mmCIF file of C-alpha atoms in Angstrom:
data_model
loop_
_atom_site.group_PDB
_atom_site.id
_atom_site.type_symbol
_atom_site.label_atom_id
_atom_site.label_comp_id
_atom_site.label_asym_id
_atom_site.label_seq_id
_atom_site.Cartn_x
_atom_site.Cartn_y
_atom_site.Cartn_z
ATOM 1 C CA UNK A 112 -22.960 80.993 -54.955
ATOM 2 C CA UNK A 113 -26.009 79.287 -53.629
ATOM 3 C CA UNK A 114 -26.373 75.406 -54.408
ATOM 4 C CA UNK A 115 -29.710 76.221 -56.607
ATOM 5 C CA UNK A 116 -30.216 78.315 -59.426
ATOM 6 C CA UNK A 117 -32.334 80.954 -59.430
ATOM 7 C CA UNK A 118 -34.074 80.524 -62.617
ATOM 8 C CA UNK A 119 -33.714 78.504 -65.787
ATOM 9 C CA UNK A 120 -33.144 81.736 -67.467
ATOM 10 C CA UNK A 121 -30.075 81.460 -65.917
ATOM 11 C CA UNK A 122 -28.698 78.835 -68.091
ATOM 12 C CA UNK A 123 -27.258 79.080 -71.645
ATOM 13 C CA UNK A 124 -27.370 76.140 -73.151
ATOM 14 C CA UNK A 125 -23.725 75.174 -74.624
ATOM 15 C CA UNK A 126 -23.334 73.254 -78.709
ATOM 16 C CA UNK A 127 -25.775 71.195 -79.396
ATOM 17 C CA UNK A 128 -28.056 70.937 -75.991
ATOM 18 C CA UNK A 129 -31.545 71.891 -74.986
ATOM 19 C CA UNK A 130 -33.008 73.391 -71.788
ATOM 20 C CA UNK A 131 -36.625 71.243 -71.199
ATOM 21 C CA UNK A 132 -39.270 71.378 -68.854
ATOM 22 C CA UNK A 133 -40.917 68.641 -68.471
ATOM 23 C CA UNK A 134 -44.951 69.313 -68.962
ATOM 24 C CA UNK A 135 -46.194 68.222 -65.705
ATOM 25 C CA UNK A 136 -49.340 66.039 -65.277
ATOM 26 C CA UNK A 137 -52.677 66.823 -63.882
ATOM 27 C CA UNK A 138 -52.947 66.697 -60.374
ATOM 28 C CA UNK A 139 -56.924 66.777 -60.582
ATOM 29 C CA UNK A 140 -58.964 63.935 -61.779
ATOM 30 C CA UNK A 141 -61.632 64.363 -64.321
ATOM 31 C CA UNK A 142 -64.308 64.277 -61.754
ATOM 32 C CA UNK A 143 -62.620 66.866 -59.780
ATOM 33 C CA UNK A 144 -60.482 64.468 -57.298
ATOM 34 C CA UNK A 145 -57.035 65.738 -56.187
ATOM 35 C CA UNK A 146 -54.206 63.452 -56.548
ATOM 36 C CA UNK A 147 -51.478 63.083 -54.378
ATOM 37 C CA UNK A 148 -48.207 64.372 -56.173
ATOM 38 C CA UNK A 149 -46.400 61.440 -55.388
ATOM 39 C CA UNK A 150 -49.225 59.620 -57.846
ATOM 40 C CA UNK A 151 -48.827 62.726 -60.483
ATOM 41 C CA UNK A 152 -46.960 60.321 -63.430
ATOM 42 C CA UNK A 153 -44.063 62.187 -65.029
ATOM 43 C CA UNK A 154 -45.015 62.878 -68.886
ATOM 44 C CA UNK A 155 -42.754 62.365 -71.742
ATOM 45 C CA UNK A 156 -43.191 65.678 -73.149
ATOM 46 C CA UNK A 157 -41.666 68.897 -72.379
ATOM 47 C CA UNK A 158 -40.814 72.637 -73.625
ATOM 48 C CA UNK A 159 -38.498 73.653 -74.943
ATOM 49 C CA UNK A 160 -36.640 76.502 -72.529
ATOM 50 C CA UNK A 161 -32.888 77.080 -74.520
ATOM 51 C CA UNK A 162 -30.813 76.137 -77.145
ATOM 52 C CA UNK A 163 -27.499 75.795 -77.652
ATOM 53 C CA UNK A 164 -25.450 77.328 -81.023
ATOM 54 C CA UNK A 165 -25.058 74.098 -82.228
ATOM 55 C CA UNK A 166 -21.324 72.669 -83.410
ATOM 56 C CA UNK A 167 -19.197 72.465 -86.292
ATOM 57 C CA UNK A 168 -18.759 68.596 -87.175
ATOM 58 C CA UNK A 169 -15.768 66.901 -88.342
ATOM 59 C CA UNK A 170 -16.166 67.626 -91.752
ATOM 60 C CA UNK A 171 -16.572 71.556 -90.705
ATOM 61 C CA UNK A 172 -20.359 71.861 -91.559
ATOM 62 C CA UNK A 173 -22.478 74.178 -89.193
ATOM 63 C CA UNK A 174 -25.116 71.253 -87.112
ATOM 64 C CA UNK A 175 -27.926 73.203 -85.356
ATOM 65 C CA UNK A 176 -30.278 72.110 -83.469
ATOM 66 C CA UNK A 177 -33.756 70.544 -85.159
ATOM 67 C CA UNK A 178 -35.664 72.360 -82.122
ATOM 68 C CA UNK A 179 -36.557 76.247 -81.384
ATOM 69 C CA UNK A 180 -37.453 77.555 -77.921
ATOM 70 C CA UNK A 181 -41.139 77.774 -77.425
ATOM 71 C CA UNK A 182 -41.499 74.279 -78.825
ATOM 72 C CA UNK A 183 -43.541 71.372 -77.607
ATOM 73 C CA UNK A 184 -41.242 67.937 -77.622
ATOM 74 C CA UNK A 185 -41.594 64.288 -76.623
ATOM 75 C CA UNK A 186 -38.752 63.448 -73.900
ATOM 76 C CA UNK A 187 -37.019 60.022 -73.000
ATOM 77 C CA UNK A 188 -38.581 58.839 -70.032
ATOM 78 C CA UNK A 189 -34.846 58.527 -68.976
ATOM 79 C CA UNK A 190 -32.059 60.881 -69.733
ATOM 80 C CA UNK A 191 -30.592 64.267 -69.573
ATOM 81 C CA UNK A 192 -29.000 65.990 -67.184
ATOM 82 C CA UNK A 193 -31.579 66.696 -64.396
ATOM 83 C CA UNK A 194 -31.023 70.778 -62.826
ATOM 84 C CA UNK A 195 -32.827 71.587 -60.048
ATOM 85 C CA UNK A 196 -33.713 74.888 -59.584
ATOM 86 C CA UNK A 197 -35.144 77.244 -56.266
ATOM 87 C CA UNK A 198 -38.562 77.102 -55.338
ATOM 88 C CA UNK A 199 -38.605 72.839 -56.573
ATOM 89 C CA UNK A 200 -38.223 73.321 -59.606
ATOM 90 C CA UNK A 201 -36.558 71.469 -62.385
ATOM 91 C CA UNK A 202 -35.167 71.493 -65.343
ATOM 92 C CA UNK A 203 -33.899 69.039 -67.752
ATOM 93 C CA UNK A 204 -30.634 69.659 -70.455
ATOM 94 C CA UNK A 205 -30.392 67.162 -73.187
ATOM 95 C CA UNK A 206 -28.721 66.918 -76.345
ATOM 96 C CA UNK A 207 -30.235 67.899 -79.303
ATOM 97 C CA UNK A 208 -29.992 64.350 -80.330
ATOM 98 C CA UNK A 209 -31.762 62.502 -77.518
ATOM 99 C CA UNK A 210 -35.351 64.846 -77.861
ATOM 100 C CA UNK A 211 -37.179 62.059 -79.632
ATOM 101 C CA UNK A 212 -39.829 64.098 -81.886
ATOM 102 C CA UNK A 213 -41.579 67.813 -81.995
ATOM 103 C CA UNK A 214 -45.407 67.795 -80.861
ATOM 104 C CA UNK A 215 -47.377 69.556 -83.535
ATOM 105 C CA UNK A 216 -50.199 71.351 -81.756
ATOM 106 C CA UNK A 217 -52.125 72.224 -85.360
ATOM 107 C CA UNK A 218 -52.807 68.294 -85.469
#
């Protein structure tokens, strides 16, 4: 096995973690400048890639995550498990509990 994954569809999410990618900024300037990526701030939000199952507390009731794939979420600016993946890519796995809110895109 290579030292990168392949994909992000690669990775199944295990109990209670999530699979993010990080939205990435613009690199273009609103009057049409290119930045250098090195100047390209990391955002706080992300999307949601994979779940996990969830887990069965101590108490034996059935805790699933609050988030879906598909969905738009606001990120710790530190955190997570960073993956990287071929091609420079990357991918972030958190727990459930660290994704700090859901970004509704109807508001």
């Amino acid at each position: 096995m290579s030292g990168l994954l392949k994909s992000a569809k690669s990775i199944v999410p295990l109990l209670d973690r999530v699979l993010v990618q990080r939205v990435k900024a613009e690199a273009k300037t609103a009057s049409g400048l290119y930045l250098p990526e090195k100047n390209v701030e990391k955002l706080n939000q992300g999307k949601v890639l994979a779940v996990g199952p969830g887990f069965t507390d101590a108490n034996g009731n059935k805790v699933t995550p609050q988030v879906k794939v598909g969905d738009n979420v606001l990120i710790p600016q530190y955190g997570g498990s960073a993956i990287k993946l071929a091609g420079d890519e990357e991918v972030i796995l958190f727990r459930d509990s660290e994704i700090l809110a859901k970004i509704n895109p109807d508001v």
